[in-house]
Tab-separated table of C-alpha atoms in Angstrom:
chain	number	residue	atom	x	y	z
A	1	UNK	CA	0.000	0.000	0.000
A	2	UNK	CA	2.996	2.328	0.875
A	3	UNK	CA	4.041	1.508	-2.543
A	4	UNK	CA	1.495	3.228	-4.531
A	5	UNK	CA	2.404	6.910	-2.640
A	6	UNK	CA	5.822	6.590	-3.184
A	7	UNK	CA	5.724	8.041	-6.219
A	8	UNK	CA	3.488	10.735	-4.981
A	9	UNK	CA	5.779	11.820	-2.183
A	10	UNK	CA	8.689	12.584	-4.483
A	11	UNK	CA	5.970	14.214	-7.481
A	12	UNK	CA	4.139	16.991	-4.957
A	13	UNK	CA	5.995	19.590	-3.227
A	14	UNK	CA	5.523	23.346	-2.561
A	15	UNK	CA	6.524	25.672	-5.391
A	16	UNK	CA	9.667	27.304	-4.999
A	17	UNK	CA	10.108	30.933	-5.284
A	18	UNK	CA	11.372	30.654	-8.588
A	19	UNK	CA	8.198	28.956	-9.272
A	20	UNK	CA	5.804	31.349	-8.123
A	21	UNK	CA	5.431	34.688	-10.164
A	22	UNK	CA	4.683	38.145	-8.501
A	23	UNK	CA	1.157	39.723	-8.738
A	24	UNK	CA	2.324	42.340	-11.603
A	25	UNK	CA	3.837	39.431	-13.726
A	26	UNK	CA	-0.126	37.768	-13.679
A	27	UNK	CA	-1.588	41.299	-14.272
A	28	UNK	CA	0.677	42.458	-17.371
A	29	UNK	CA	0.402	39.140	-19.189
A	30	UNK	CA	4.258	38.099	-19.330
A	31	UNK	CA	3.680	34.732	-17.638
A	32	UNK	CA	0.990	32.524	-17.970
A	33	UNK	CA	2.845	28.827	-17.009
A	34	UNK	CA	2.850	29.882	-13.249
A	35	UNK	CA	-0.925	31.066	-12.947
A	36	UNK	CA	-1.338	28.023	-11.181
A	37	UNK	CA	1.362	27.914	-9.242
A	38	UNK	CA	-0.421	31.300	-6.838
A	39	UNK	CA	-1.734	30.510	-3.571
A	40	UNK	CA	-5.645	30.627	-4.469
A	41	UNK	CA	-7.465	33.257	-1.649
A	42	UNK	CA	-9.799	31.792	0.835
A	43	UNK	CA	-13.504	31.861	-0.326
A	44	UNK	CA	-15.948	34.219	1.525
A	45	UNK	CA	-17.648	32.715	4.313
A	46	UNK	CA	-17.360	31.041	7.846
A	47	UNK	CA	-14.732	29.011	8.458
A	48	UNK	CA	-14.910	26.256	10.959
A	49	UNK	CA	-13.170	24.411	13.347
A	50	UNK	CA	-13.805	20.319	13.855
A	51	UNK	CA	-15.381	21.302	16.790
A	52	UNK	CA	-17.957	23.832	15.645
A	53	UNK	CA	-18.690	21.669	12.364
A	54	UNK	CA	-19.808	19.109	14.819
A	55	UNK	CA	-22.113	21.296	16.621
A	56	UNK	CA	-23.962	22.958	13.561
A	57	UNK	CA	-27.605	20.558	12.804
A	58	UNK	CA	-26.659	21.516	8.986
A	59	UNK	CA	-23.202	18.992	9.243
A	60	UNK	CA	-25.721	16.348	10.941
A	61	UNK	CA	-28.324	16.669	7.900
A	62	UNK	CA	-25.532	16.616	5.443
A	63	UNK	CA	-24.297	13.311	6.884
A	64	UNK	CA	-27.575	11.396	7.066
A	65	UNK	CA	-28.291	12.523	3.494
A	66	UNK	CA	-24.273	11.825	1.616
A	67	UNK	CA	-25.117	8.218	3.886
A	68	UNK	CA	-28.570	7.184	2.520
A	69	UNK	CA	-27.132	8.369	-1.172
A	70	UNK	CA	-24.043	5.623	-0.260
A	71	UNK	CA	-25.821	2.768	1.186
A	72	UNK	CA	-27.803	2.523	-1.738
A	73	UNK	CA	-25.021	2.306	-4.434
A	74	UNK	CA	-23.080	0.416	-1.658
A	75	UNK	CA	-25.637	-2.320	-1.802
A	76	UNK	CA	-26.132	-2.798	-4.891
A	77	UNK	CA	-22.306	-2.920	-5.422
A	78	UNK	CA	-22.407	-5.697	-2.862
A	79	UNK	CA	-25.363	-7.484	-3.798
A	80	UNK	CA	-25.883	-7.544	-7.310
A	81	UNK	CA	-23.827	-11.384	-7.843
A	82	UNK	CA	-26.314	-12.800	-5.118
A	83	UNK	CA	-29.425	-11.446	-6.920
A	84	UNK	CA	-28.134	-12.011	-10.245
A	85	UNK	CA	-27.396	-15.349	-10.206
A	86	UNK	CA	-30.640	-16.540	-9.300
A	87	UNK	CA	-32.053	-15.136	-13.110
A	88	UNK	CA	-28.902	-15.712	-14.705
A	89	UNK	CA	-26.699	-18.803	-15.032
A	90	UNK	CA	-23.603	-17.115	-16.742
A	91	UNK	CA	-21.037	-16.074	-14.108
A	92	UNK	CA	-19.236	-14.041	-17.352
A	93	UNK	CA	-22.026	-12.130	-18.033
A	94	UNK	CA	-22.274	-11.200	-14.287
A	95	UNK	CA	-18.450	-10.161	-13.878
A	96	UNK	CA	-19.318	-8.049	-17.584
A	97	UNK	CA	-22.441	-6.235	-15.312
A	98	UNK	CA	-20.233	-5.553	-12.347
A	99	UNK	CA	-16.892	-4.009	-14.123
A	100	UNK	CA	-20.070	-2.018	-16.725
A	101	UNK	CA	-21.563	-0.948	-13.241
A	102	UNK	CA	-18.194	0.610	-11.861
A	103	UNK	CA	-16.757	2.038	-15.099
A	104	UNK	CA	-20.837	3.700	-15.028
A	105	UNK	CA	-20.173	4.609	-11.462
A	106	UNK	CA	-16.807	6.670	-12.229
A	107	UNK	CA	-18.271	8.389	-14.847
A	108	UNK	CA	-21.307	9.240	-12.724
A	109	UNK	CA	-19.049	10.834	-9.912
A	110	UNK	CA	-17.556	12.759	-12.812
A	111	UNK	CA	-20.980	13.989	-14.013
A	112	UNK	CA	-22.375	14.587	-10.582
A	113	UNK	CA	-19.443	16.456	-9.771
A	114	UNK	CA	-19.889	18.767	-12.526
A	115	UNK	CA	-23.425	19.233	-12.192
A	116	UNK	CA	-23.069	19.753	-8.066
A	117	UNK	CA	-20.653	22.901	-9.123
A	118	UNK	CA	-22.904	23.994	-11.450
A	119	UNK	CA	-26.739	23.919	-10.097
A	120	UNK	CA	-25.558	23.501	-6.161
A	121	UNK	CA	-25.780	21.712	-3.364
A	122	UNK	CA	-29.617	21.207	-2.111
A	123	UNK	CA	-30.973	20.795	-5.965
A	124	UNK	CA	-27.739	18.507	-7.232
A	125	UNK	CA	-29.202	16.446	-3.647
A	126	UNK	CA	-32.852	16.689	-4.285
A	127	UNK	CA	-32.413	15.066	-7.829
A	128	UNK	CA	-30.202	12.405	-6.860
A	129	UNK	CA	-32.992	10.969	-4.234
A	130	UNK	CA	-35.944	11.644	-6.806
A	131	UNK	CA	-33.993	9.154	-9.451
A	132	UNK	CA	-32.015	7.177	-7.042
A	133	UNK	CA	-35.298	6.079	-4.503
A	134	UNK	CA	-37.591	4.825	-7.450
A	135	UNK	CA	-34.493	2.767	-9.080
A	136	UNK	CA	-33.922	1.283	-5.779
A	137	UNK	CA	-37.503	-0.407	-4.979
């Protein structure tokens, strides 16, 4: 497991100074490789500590709702073989739905992701329980 951040470790760092351009090299134009390279500034808003996160009811609702979205997928992840195989003989054809189901999956995060950035929170939420609770009866 260690393995597989090795590489990481040695890839990420903290840009040097030579990496970092000043304010009026971004503003005239001269360097556009190190754009990315700037500290981004904090967004507006209230900033909390673990401790205050855990006392706000919104963290609490925000739990119980990312759960009940997870459960689902989780147990159909899990269960799928079990139920399949009682319709369907061909253990290929059930190893074809699971790796269709997961390669679906990562493109769904993908999709979600974009659409959570781009309609919000609450109605990116909403939708995903008004098609996820009839496909799960």
């Amino acid at each position: 497991m260690f393995l597989m951040f090795l590489p990481g470790m040695f890839i990420l760092r903290p840009p040097t100074t030579e990496e970092v351009c000043s304010q009026e090299d971004i503003l005239s134009g001269d360097s556009f490789e190190s754009v990315e390279l700037l500290p981004r500034s904090k967004p507006p808003g209230p900033d909390y500590s673990l401790r205050d996160m855990l006392r706000t009811p919104k963290f609490y609702v925000l739990y119980l709702i990312i759960m009940t979205l997870s459960l689902t997928l989780l147990t159909t992840t899990e269960l799928y073989k079990f139920i399949g195989i009682e319709a369907i003989n061909d253990d290929k054809f059930l190893n074809l739905v699971g790796a269709a189901g997961s390669i679906a999956n990562a493109f769904g995060r993908i999709t979600w992701g974009l659409i959570l950035d781009r309609i919000g929170t609450r109605a990116t939420y909403t939708i995903a329980f008004f098609i996820q609770g009839p496909l799960t009866i």
